[in-house]
XYZ file of C-alpha atoms in Angstrom:
761
model
C 116.780 130.440 77.877
C 114.212 130.102 79.422
C 111.493 128.470 76.903
C 111.593 126.042 73.708
C 110.359 129.868 72.357
C 113.975 130.886 73.216
C 116.145 127.404 71.926
C 113.636 128.379 68.151
C 114.607 132.073 68.023
C 118.413 131.106 68.619
C 118.181 128.281 66.306
C 116.182 130.733 63.144
C 118.377 133.125 63.638
C 121.653 130.757 63.105
C 119.859 129.269 60.137
C 119.880 132.996 58.466
C 123.516 132.623 57.797
C 125.511 131.585 54.727
C 127.304 128.696 55.451
C 125.132 127.516 57.825
C 124.114 124.059 57.751
C 122.321 123.089 60.233
C 121.470 124.191 63.960
C 120.286 122.827 66.323
C 119.475 124.516 69.967
C 118.888 122.349 73.106
C 116.835 124.407 76.104
C 117.752 120.843 78.895
C 121.332 121.521 77.824
C 120.955 124.607 76.928
C 123.858 123.976 74.049
C 123.238 124.964 70.609
C 124.870 122.234 68.039
C 125.723 124.103 64.591
C 126.901 122.639 60.986
C 128.674 125.341 59.469
C 131.626 126.016 57.438
C 134.319 127.297 59.192
C 135.782 128.793 55.670
C 132.676 131.377 54.873
C 131.220 131.228 58.564
C 133.977 132.467 61.282
C 132.863 130.865 64.927
C 132.879 135.459 65.659
C 129.565 135.558 63.173
C 127.756 132.527 65.027
C 128.909 134.248 68.125
C 127.209 138.074 67.061
C 123.813 136.111 65.518
C 123.278 134.918 69.034
C 123.802 137.845 70.832
C 122.387 139.795 68.238
C 118.405 138.016 69.387
C 119.998 139.038 73.417
C 121.669 135.729 73.994
C 125.177 134.886 74.978
C 127.385 131.780 74.627
C 128.342 131.262 77.788
C 132.502 130.626 78.164
C 134.134 129.969 80.878
C 137.920 131.311 82.904
C 140.528 129.455 84.931
C 143.021 130.052 86.124
C 146.520 127.850 86.091
C 149.502 128.534 87.976
C 152.593 128.190 86.264
C 156.750 128.570 86.406
C 158.588 129.204 83.797
C 157.628 133.072 82.865
C 160.447 134.843 83.547
C 159.288 138.159 82.519
C 156.825 140.224 80.765
C 158.023 138.882 76.857
C 157.035 135.477 77.972
C 153.367 136.299 79.213
C 153.452 138.069 75.967
C 154.633 134.786 74.285
C 152.435 132.914 75.826
C 149.032 135.182 75.102
C 149.477 134.708 72.109
C 150.284 131.360 71.143
C 146.600 130.838 73.499
C 144.790 133.425 71.885
C 145.576 131.105 67.955
C 143.389 128.675 69.698
C 140.347 128.352 68.490
C 137.876 129.008 71.702
C 139.997 131.068 73.844
C 137.719 134.127 74.315
C 140.922 136.501 76.413
C 144.425 135.593 77.756
C 146.108 137.116 80.310
C 149.174 136.202 81.575
C 151.246 137.176 85.391
C 154.873 136.158 84.956
C 154.427 138.223 88.504
C 152.177 136.393 90.432
C 153.015 133.425 87.945
C 149.393 132.632 87.159
C 147.391 132.532 83.815
C 143.767 133.741 83.861
C 141.267 132.178 80.825
C 138.593 132.443 79.316
C 137.167 129.691 76.990
C 134.722 128.047 75.179
C 134.647 124.148 76.650
C 132.193 123.680 73.692
C 135.468 124.158 71.308
C 138.499 122.485 73.637
C 138.930 121.296 76.979
C 141.815 122.420 80.280
C 143.270 119.216 78.706
C 144.221 120.927 75.304
C 145.006 124.422 77.614
C 147.308 122.387 79.476
C 148.749 120.564 76.948
C 149.829 123.394 74.934
C 151.562 125.487 78.199
C 153.454 122.141 78.271
C 154.361 122.046 74.954
C 155.936 126.522 75.358
C 158.160 124.990 78.095
C 155.137 125.998 80.600
C 155.057 123.947 83.556
C 151.461 123.957 84.810
C 151.532 123.232 88.836
C 148.017 121.847 91.069
C 146.190 124.321 93.336
C 148.578 122.407 96.267
C 151.479 122.281 94.745
C 151.807 125.657 93.527
C 152.224 126.872 97.834
C 154.985 124.741 98.253
C 156.284 124.920 94.939
C 157.504 128.937 95.122
C 158.676 128.605 98.789
C 160.943 125.848 97.750
C 161.982 127.894 94.287
C 162.103 130.908 97.041
C 164.581 128.364 99.023
C 166.600 127.770 95.836
C 167.329 130.783 94.542
C 168.375 131.722 97.868
C 171.359 129.151 97.708
C 172.276 129.577 94.131
C 172.967 133.286 94.533
C 174.898 132.551 97.782
C 176.329 129.960 95.841
C 177.329 132.437 92.786
C 178.383 135.393 95.821
C 181.318 133.226 97.632
C 182.297 132.010 94.373
C 182.538 135.731 92.551
C 183.525 137.426 95.163
C 187.378 136.051 95.066
C 186.879 136.152 91.142
C 186.798 139.929 91.359
C 189.486 140.592 94.284
C 192.355 138.165 92.130
C 190.719 140.046 89.070
C 192.189 143.491 90.526
C 195.671 141.533 91.290
C 197.455 144.750 90.583
C 195.532 146.488 93.160
C 195.608 143.753 95.362
C 198.962 142.676 94.561
C 199.020 141.485 98.442
C 196.717 137.838 97.731
C 199.112 134.299 97.476
C 199.011 133.951 93.887
C 197.693 137.960 92.654
C 198.517 138.308 89.213
C 200.435 134.098 88.164
C 198.844 131.723 85.964
C 197.566 129.367 88.543
C 195.441 131.670 89.325
C 194.017 132.133 86.124
C 193.124 128.935 85.858
C 191.843 129.402 89.148
C 189.359 131.964 88.562
C 187.971 130.251 85.208
C 187.106 127.334 87.234
C 184.821 129.653 89.616
C 183.963 131.450 86.395
C 182.546 128.109 85.062
C 180.505 126.676 87.907
C 179.238 130.367 88.051
C 178.318 131.352 84.351
C 176.907 127.363 84.360
C 176.196 125.437 87.972
C 174.923 128.930 89.259
C 173.467 130.578 85.692
C 172.627 127.486 83.499
C 168.638 128.900 84.467
C 169.871 132.163 82.493
C 170.116 129.480 79.564
C 166.996 127.682 80.346
C 165.120 131.097 80.221
C 167.040 131.332 76.708
C 165.945 128.091 74.942
C 162.377 128.486 76.772
C 161.973 131.549 74.864
C 163.386 130.627 71.675
C 160.776 127.957 71.661
C 158.554 130.487 72.056
C 160.269 132.732 69.116
C 161.192 135.382 71.124
C 164.291 136.736 73.971
C 163.994 138.392 77.320
C 165.772 138.784 80.296
C 167.651 135.181 79.791
C 168.285 135.853 76.751
C 170.110 139.206 77.561
C 172.004 137.868 79.658
C 173.441 134.385 78.613
C 174.394 136.294 75.781
C 176.467 138.466 77.515
C 177.897 136.790 80.085
C 178.333 133.873 77.712
C 180.550 136.348 75.559
C 182.851 137.599 78.036
C 183.176 133.965 79.271
C 183.962 132.736 76.015
C 186.418 135.809 75.538
C 188.209 135.652 78.768
C 188.680 131.756 78.035
C 190.505 133.058 74.709
C 193.023 134.894 77.050
C 193.565 133.042 79.936
C 195.056 130.428 76.736
C 198.421 129.342 76.889
C 199.179 132.379 79.073
C 196.333 134.109 80.481
C 196.720 138.333 79.278
C 194.577 139.940 82.610
C 193.893 143.509 80.074
C 191.235 140.938 78.011
C 189.926 138.860 81.449
C 186.768 139.728 82.258
C 185.190 136.543 84.315
C 185.049 139.244 87.183
C 182.262 140.845 84.683
C 180.215 137.686 83.449
C 180.644 136.192 87.247
C 179.268 139.429 88.982
C 176.297 139.787 86.764
C 175.216 135.998 87.034
C 175.626 136.549 90.292
C 173.570 139.362 90.841
C 170.778 139.493 88.442
C 170.362 135.781 90.348
C 170.137 137.996 93.608
C 167.562 140.392 92.082
C 165.364 137.494 90.519
C 165.310 136.107 94.345
C 164.102 139.335 95.721
C 161.296 139.527 92.682
C 159.706 135.655 94.070
C 160.461 137.461 97.753
C 158.169 139.899 96.069
C 155.105 137.849 94.304
C 155.483 136.175 97.126
C 154.284 139.524 99.355
C 151.989 140.829 96.390
C 149.854 137.696 96.495
C 149.826 137.482 100.130
C 146.568 138.490 100.447
C 144.946 136.188 99.106
C 147.051 133.390 100.894
C 146.189 135.303 103.895
C 142.773 135.603 103.002
C 143.050 131.417 102.475
C 144.731 130.649 106.074
C 141.495 132.771 107.698
C 139.246 129.325 107.532
C 140.269 126.978 109.972
C 141.187 123.446 109.276
C 138.884 121.751 111.134
C 135.740 121.860 112.878
C 133.070 120.529 115.323
C 130.188 119.021 114.322
C 127.179 118.374 116.205
C 126.529 114.067 115.081
C 123.460 112.775 116.689
C 123.504 115.032 119.967
C 127.379 114.444 119.906
C 130.447 117.102 118.959
C 132.338 115.243 116.227
C 135.573 116.582 114.987
C 135.849 116.248 112.038
C 137.805 118.439 108.243
C 136.093 121.565 107.377
C 136.155 120.002 103.682
C 134.052 117.519 105.334
C 131.010 119.807 106.579
C 127.952 119.519 104.948
C 124.655 122.308 104.441
C 122.803 121.899 107.485
C 124.978 121.317 109.975
C 125.428 122.294 112.980
C 129.162 123.293 114.236
C 129.843 124.105 117.568
C 132.351 127.245 117.692
C 133.621 128.563 120.970
C 135.176 131.193 121.997
C 138.831 132.524 120.270
C 137.389 129.913 117.497
C 137.315 131.112 113.858
C 133.784 129.865 111.816
C 134.974 127.316 109.989
C 132.084 128.488 107.002
C 129.155 130.904 106.217
C 126.249 130.011 108.700
C 123.561 130.624 110.025
C 123.266 131.073 114.411
C 120.768 129.384 115.746
C 121.803 128.988 119.460
C 124.116 131.229 121.480
C 124.756 135.124 122.045
C 128.594 136.633 121.234
C 130.316 139.311 119.885
C 132.325 138.391 116.138
C 135.260 140.533 114.744
C 134.713 140.754 111.308
C 138.028 142.881 110.443
C 139.938 140.685 108.549
C 137.019 139.695 105.982
C 134.932 143.661 105.300
C 137.363 145.957 107.512
C 134.402 146.081 109.384
C 137.013 147.455 113.240
C 134.133 146.462 115.591
C 133.409 142.668 116.675
C 129.680 142.749 115.128
C 126.977 141.306 117.707
C 125.384 137.640 117.003
C 122.260 136.356 118.419
C 119.989 133.466 116.643
C 119.004 134.174 112.981
C 121.946 135.987 111.804
C 124.048 135.675 109.561
C 128.197 134.735 110.839
C 130.792 134.186 107.780
C 133.456 131.786 107.749
C 136.774 133.118 109.023
C 136.162 135.067 111.045
C 136.487 135.328 115.222
C 134.410 134.869 117.805
C 135.425 136.621 120.734
C 132.633 135.759 123.856
C 130.056 133.230 123.943
C 130.015 129.702 122.258
C 127.499 130.667 119.281
C 126.062 127.199 117.269
C 125.883 127.511 113.978
C 123.308 126.137 111.096
C 126.374 125.512 107.475
C 124.682 127.932 105.046
C 127.263 127.717 102.666
C 130.430 125.297 101.390
C 133.280 124.913 99.439
C 133.770 127.683 96.880
C 130.007 129.546 97.436
C 131.667 130.499 100.585
C 132.635 134.637 100.646
C 135.960 133.875 101.150
C 136.168 131.841 98.961
C 133.910 134.444 96.185
C 136.708 136.843 97.616
C 139.576 135.157 96.873
C 137.988 134.088 93.018
C 137.342 138.080 92.365
C 140.508 139.124 93.401
C 142.354 136.249 90.909
C 139.989 136.912 88.248
C 140.362 141.029 88.593
C 144.497 140.367 88.878
C 144.296 138.481 85.834
C 142.618 140.894 84.177
C 145.614 143.894 83.077
C 144.839 147.256 82.763
C 145.209 148.828 78.930
C 148.470 151.284 80.011
C 150.272 147.406 81.651
C 149.197 145.670 78.289
C 150.585 148.828 76.197
C 153.633 148.206 78.339
C 153.806 144.547 77.650
C 153.980 145.139 74.157
C 156.896 147.893 74.837
C 158.994 144.881 76.710
C 158.289 141.989 74.193
C 160.371 144.147 71.134
C 162.309 145.926 74.123
C 164.773 143.015 73.971
C 165.281 142.337 70.238
C 166.141 146.932 70.650
C 168.678 145.570 72.864
C 170.364 142.984 71.274
C 170.297 145.419 67.951
C 171.883 148.395 70.473
C 174.820 145.316 71.211
C 175.134 144.836 68.342
C 175.609 148.130 66.185
C 178.085 149.465 69.086
C 180.166 146.393 68.232
C 179.741 147.267 64.661
C 180.331 151.003 65.873
C 183.607 150.445 68.283
C 185.468 148.406 65.381
C 184.337 151.019 62.372
C 186.002 153.686 64.561
C 189.495 151.416 65.317
C 189.258 150.106 68.359
C 190.706 146.375 68.723
C 187.418 143.828 68.422
C 188.196 142.889 72.199
C 187.020 146.324 73.487
C 184.316 146.406 71.002
C 182.689 143.345 72.514
C 183.172 144.331 76.237
C 180.877 147.855 75.424
C 178.624 145.220 73.512
C 178.072 143.385 76.033
C 177.853 146.107 78.603
C 174.938 147.410 76.651
C 173.570 143.140 76.976
C 174.150 142.812 80.659
C 173.110 146.948 82.096
C 169.486 146.059 79.712
C 167.229 145.705 82.120
C 163.369 144.727 80.530
C 162.063 143.348 84.065
C 161.904 146.504 85.198
C 159.310 147.487 82.028
C 157.330 144.103 83.075
C 157.149 144.629 86.786
C 156.037 148.134 87.245
C 152.721 147.794 86.704
C 151.360 144.273 87.725
C 153.250 144.643 91.344
C 151.629 147.997 92.317
C 148.314 147.156 90.617
C 148.334 143.924 92.610
C 149.300 146.011 95.992
C 146.303 148.095 95.773
C 144.234 144.980 95.019
C 145.136 143.367 98.224
C 145.407 146.034 100.334
C 141.627 147.378 99.198
C 139.718 143.572 99.525
C 142.025 144.040 103.760
C 139.145 146.750 103.364
C 136.551 145.417 102.319
C 136.902 147.212 98.701
C 136.641 143.890 96.291
C 137.746 145.523 92.783
C 136.786 142.856 90.290
C 138.472 143.845 87.535
C 142.231 146.146 86.732
C 140.716 148.130 84.251
C 137.862 149.648 87.349
C 141.794 150.119 89.657
C 142.895 153.114 86.946
C 139.656 154.558 85.372
C 138.138 155.198 89.360
C 141.854 157.273 89.594
C 140.280 159.429 85.899
C 136.511 159.914 86.872
C 135.214 163.475 86.768
C 131.446 162.377 87.441
C 130.213 159.897 90.212
C 126.222 159.436 89.747
C 124.452 158.128 93.120
C 121.539 156.079 93.232
C 119.128 158.389 96.274
C 116.951 155.520 97.724
C 118.855 152.441 99.828
C 122.560 154.488 98.578
C 122.563 158.456 99.741
C 119.910 157.325 102.024
C 118.557 154.871 104.933
C 115.878 153.558 101.821
C 112.596 152.742 104.664
C 110.716 156.096 105.004
C 110.257 157.752 108.900
C 107.999 160.041 110.127
C 109.879 163.872 110.966
C 106.336 166.066 111.871
C 102.840 166.165 111.292
C 100.508 168.542 111.755
C 96.703 169.241 112.008
C 94.147 171.311 109.627
C 93.223 173.703 109.552
C 95.936 175.119 111.076
C 93.661 178.805 112.447
C 91.996 175.847 114.787
C 93.648 175.119 118.589
C 94.327 172.189 118.251
C 96.738 172.987 114.919
C 98.795 175.383 116.909
C 99.832 172.535 119.049
C 99.518 169.680 116.458
C 103.230 167.892 117.378
C 102.832 167.423 120.454
C 99.246 165.700 120.600
C 99.753 162.394 119.142
C 95.995 161.581 118.171
C 96.481 162.424 114.425
C 99.205 159.112 114.577
C 97.594 157.393 116.277
C 94.134 157.576 114.183
C 96.488 157.125 111.273
C 97.708 154.315 112.366
C 94.681 152.992 112.287
C 92.995 153.499 109.113
C 97.728 151.978 107.774
C 97.862 148.410 110.062
C 97.123 146.216 107.549
C 98.793 147.980 104.861
C 102.213 146.611 103.913
C 103.017 149.787 101.661
C 106.437 151.500 103.263
C 104.998 154.434 104.034
C 101.916 152.633 106.294
C 105.325 150.978 108.516
C 106.532 154.385 109.220
C 103.346 155.352 110.594
C 102.757 152.162 112.742
C 106.342 152.696 114.004
C 106.192 156.028 114.698
C 102.424 155.448 116.951
C 104.367 152.372 118.667
C 107.195 154.579 119.466
C 105.062 157.194 120.560
C 103.673 154.557 123.099
C 100.884 154.040 121.943
C 98.523 150.925 120.386
C 96.878 151.006 117.067
C 93.720 148.801 117.321
C 91.886 147.011 114.626
C 89.785 148.925 111.668
C 86.168 147.668 111.352
C 86.722 147.890 107.718
C 89.914 148.629 105.699
C 90.082 148.847 102.032
C 93.356 149.564 100.176
C 93.629 152.089 97.010
C 96.348 151.430 95.698
C 99.150 154.121 94.512
C 96.752 156.348 96.578
C 96.589 155.376 100.381
C 93.429 153.413 102.334
C 89.917 153.999 103.228
C 88.776 152.237 107.153
C 86.375 152.665 109.175
C 86.750 153.053 112.419
C 84.614 153.566 115.720
C 81.953 154.084 112.909
C 83.676 156.831 111.654
C 85.191 157.086 108.529
C 89.318 156.942 107.918
C 91.084 157.884 104.907
C 94.322 158.007 104.970
C 96.914 159.081 101.585
C 98.191 161.289 99.212
C 96.225 164.845 98.469
C 95.317 163.676 94.752
C 93.382 160.913 97.199
C 90.922 163.539 99.379
C 90.798 165.471 95.904
C 89.041 162.172 94.655
C 86.983 161.272 96.848
C 85.689 165.094 97.245
C 86.955 165.119 100.372
C 86.557 169.363 102.480
C 91.001 170.119 102.839
C 91.103 172.739 105.013
C 93.637 174.250 103.342
C 96.553 171.073 103.036
C 97.870 171.507 99.440
C 99.642 175.213 100.776
C 100.524 173.447 103.836
C 102.049 170.254 102.045
C 103.221 171.929 98.950
C 105.425 173.753 102.223
C 106.556 170.403 103.431
C 107.612 168.701 100.371
C 109.938 172.360 99.992
C 111.575 170.465 102.497
C 112.024 167.187 101.579
C 109.083 165.789 103.594
C 106.662 163.310 101.739
C 103.630 164.222 102.620
C 100.479 162.453 103.602
C 96.733 163.610 104.267
C 94.734 162.181 106.647
C 91.254 162.873 106.547
C 87.788 161.832 109.512
C 83.823 162.056 108.113
C 85.209 163.290 104.160
C 87.583 166.576 106.165
C 91.163 166.536 106.373
C 92.238 166.664 109.694
C 96.690 167.178 109.453
C 99.394 165.606 107.874
C 101.989 163.471 108.248
C 105.171 164.334 106.740
C 107.949 161.713 106.275
C 110.923 161.773 104.985
C 114.247 159.387 103.854
C 117.257 160.784 106.011
C 120.369 160.412 104.775
C 122.831 158.176 105.353
C 125.810 158.606 108.153
C 128.926 159.892 106.075
C 126.868 161.194 102.739
C 126.955 164.806 103.613
C 131.084 164.564 104.161
C 131.622 162.399 101.442
C 130.098 164.615 98.980
C 132.194 166.686 100.139
C 135.598 164.709 100.320
C 134.642 163.522 96.699
C 134.137 168.078 95.935
C 137.390 168.663 96.857
C 138.794 166.494 94.305
C 137.378 167.956 91.739
C 134.781 164.739 90.561
C 130.977 166.021 90.038
C 128.463 164.689 92.271
C 124.801 163.557 91.033
C 122.011 162.334 92.487
C 119.483 160.256 90.464
C 116.354 159.284 91.917
C 112.520 158.481 91.229
C 111.041 160.969 92.885
C 109.716 164.121 92.509
C 112.254 167.180 91.780
C 110.870 169.189 94.929
C 111.936 166.578 96.775
C 114.601 165.097 95.825
C 116.243 168.899 95.174
C 115.735 169.103 98.740
C 117.754 165.879 99.432
C 120.564 167.304 97.403
C 120.655 170.276 99.269
C 120.618 169.342 102.422
C 123.780 167.141 101.289
C 125.586 169.779 99.699
C 124.853 168.133 96.376
C 124.496 170.129 93.182
C 123.021 168.730 90.129
C 120.012 166.541 90.291
C 118.453 163.732 87.878
C 115.088 164.021 89.134
C 111.937 161.617 88.556
C 114.265 158.857 86.468
C 112.455 155.592 86.358
C 114.953 152.162 87.565
C 114.857 151.345 83.490
C 116.469 155.045 82.637
C 119.308 155.630 85.068
C 122.178 153.486 82.466
C 121.133 156.481 79.430
C 121.096 159.579 81.670
C 125.036 157.806 82.565
C 125.394 157.291 78.216
C 124.436 161.287 78.095
C 126.700 162.097 80.219
C 129.496 159.915 78.504
C 128.307 161.110 75.212
C 129.952 164.484 76.324
C 133.478 162.876 77.331
C 133.241 162.297 81.039
C 134.057 159.256 82.748
C 131.183 158.814 85.039
C 131.147 156.658 87.959
C 127.855 154.717 89.410
C 126.842 154.697 93.066
C 124.414 151.424 94.197
C 122.658 148.702 95.023
C 124.968 146.131 93.307
C 121.240 144.484 91.836
C 118.854 146.596 91.431
C 121.003 149.305 89.997
C 122.479 146.706 87.476
C 122.072 148.242 84.244
C 122.914 152.030 86.030
C 126.600 150.106 87.075
C 127.018 148.474 84.086
C 126.493 151.084 81.516
C 129.353 153.614 83.908
C 132.555 153.838 83.411
C 133.720 152.033 86.339
C 130.346 150.919 88.714
C 130.121 150.760 93.013
C 128.129 148.359 93.966
C 127.815 149.140 98.098
C 126.342 146.931 100.605
C 126.867 143.603 99.032
C 127.514 142.572 102.384
C 128.521 138.788 101.313
C 126.469 138.474 98.285
C 129.674 139.295 95.799
C 129.057 136.813 93.587
C 125.748 138.463 92.252
C 126.977 141.753 91.815
C 127.402 143.701 88.849
C 129.619 146.593 90.058
C 132.787 146.808 88.546
C 134.308 147.584 92.494
C 132.094 146.183 95.508
C 131.938 147.451 98.827
C 130.357 144.697 101.372
C 129.638 147.524 104.186
C 127.010 149.628 104.060
C 129.409 153.252 104.355
C 129.506 155.845 101.820
C 133.166 156.319 103.301
C 134.042 153.227 101.304
C 133.451 154.844 98.243
C 136.112 157.756 98.542
C 138.665 155.242 99.856
C 138.201 153.444 96.425
C 139.429 156.403 94.927
C 141.579 157.390 96.677
C 142.969 154.016 96.375
C 142.889 153.835 92.695
C 144.747 157.251 92.426
C 147.576 155.916 94.843
C 147.811 152.909 92.512
C 147.740 154.682 89.146
C 150.405 157.143 90.920
C 152.727 154.740 92.262
C 152.462 152.852 88.552
C 154.148 156.049 87.091
C 156.984 156.092 89.745
C 157.501 152.672 88.979
C 157.773 153.023 85.200
C 159.820 156.329 85.265
C 162.304 154.785 87.098
C 162.283 151.800 84.654
C 162.337 153.621 81.656
C 164.467 156.104 83.092
C 167.092 153.695 83.965
C 166.837 151.601 80.240
C 167.169 155.130 78.772
C 170.553 156.587 80.567
C 172.571 153.580 81.481
C 172.066 151.861 77.985
C 173.372 154.824 75.700
C 176.169 155.333 78.917
C 177.402 151.654 78.200
C 177.514 152.190 74.600
C 179.713 154.802 74.547
C 182.072 152.890 76.465
C 181.146 154.678 79.511
C 180.586 151.186 81.104
C 182.003 148.259 81.875
C 180.967 144.607 82.224
């Protein structure tokens, strides 16, 4: 909202809704106080009404680090519970990273409400500072329990094979059976207590998970074994080795899973570790060492060679080369001198720099990158949501198959012990965790890899969709081209004159045009003046100067009239053209922007300028074509100029003479034909088009990643990163599919084998 009229517009719209008694909108606080009957007006209706008049309801997002999410089933239960709260817009729980991403309306519920809801589900919310230490302690705890479990399980397995290993002391005796019970009890309850905790927590959430299967299966085998241990052991039905081995090996798997989770989030940790803990700040002319968190905007920081720059800032003194590879992916050190920006966390390689802090805390580039990566990891792609739904019912299917197995074996005449063991085999061989881990691990690793190379993926849907794009639209100016015109040729007129034949070697035309354009700020004028300086000329000031908006400039110089501008301007002023129109047309066919120069009411020459293609532009276009992607260039330039640039780069399709506001509609037209469309452009100027595209690539964003509209942010102004982002997407999706194939294949093959008695626990 920008004014009182905005607030009034929202008020009027809300009051029209049946069931709304009153609505008051405050411009100062940017809040709407609405009195309504919730039985008549759902909250969604109010939000929709606000959007209809062109405004958005503000939601806050938070990422909570948690413990207690065993698998995808738990994550799904948490999502369902939190989503049921009024005011929650979106929830995504990630059991791999141990995080819950929540988007909510702070006017309807608080962060404390969300935390209390999680606590009621026996999910512990960890503080930011404590979370990393907790993860490390959890991995260490799992390691110790796994070792204890294996140490106890090995003798259980050995003594269970007493017929083969009869040389063992007390093998096959009653005493050995009692000793096995003692060791199995240690494993069942001392090591395996976590599975009972997880199963109980799942039951509390009215669901079932991997812990439920392990707890049910091993408890059944353990109790059956006790039944046949007393008063004298019946070794045929004693399966202490099965229950102990399942607990120990599943726990070992959880340990490896915890280690894998650590690697998955290691990129974020590495980024956070880039920021030094302390910095030297100039206070009254003296260097004072302070914690980085104590730095304030405006402080002057001294950075010596080999040290990391503590925060984003501006060099005010000194010259050096800075290694930005860990932040932007730029392999070569970047030269820095007074006036240049530096990024917190990068390494000063050579000289001493004095840096004025411009951003601190959550506003720094590193903090923005970490926030974007974490939020992206928190938003699940559609394929992961589908897999999570399958995993959510998978456990119940397995329990059903186990029950059916038990009943079937009894019906065909097997003794109850054999039937029970086959049912237990079904329970312990099933692995819903494999399904739940298949997608998030691959996607998190893919996003992390991208962040290392300056490719920030803002949501996982974009990572998935980028692999399927069949159309990719590039904005021309500043994306495919440098964005600044430069003089590439000039010719004198009329062409039959002696000077016209050797025109390009005579700079007089450029000098005269530069005199006329010297006081103009137009990009074409700047290009002419820069060319004159490049040629060693020193354009003088004109005696008189007049700007003709949209057409050119006029000037008086040494008693002569100068006119510099478009052919249309020359025609409007009645200037003698000397064949300028035909020559200009030939130049435009080569992609030139043409400026005519007239002296005393007669065109004496034409200057051709061009916005040159960026390095690697042609190679990038070729690489995209090889991927089967149709490349399109979109520009506001006339068709001839646009076609010339497109031919130069090998682009077959061009949308020319498109106004900035029409770019999004061009993308929409392609989408309506069933195409998946990507857009590459400037994250600010091309915001509507980037938002309309299925995947928006904001290129050359530098350190202002927070304001970008793209789904994928390319920090460097390097077109090759577009190809790298799509390749990363394809590799990640391929890895997801492979993981899912293994997960589904494992369960599809082994569960039937267990049910038919071909596998024993």
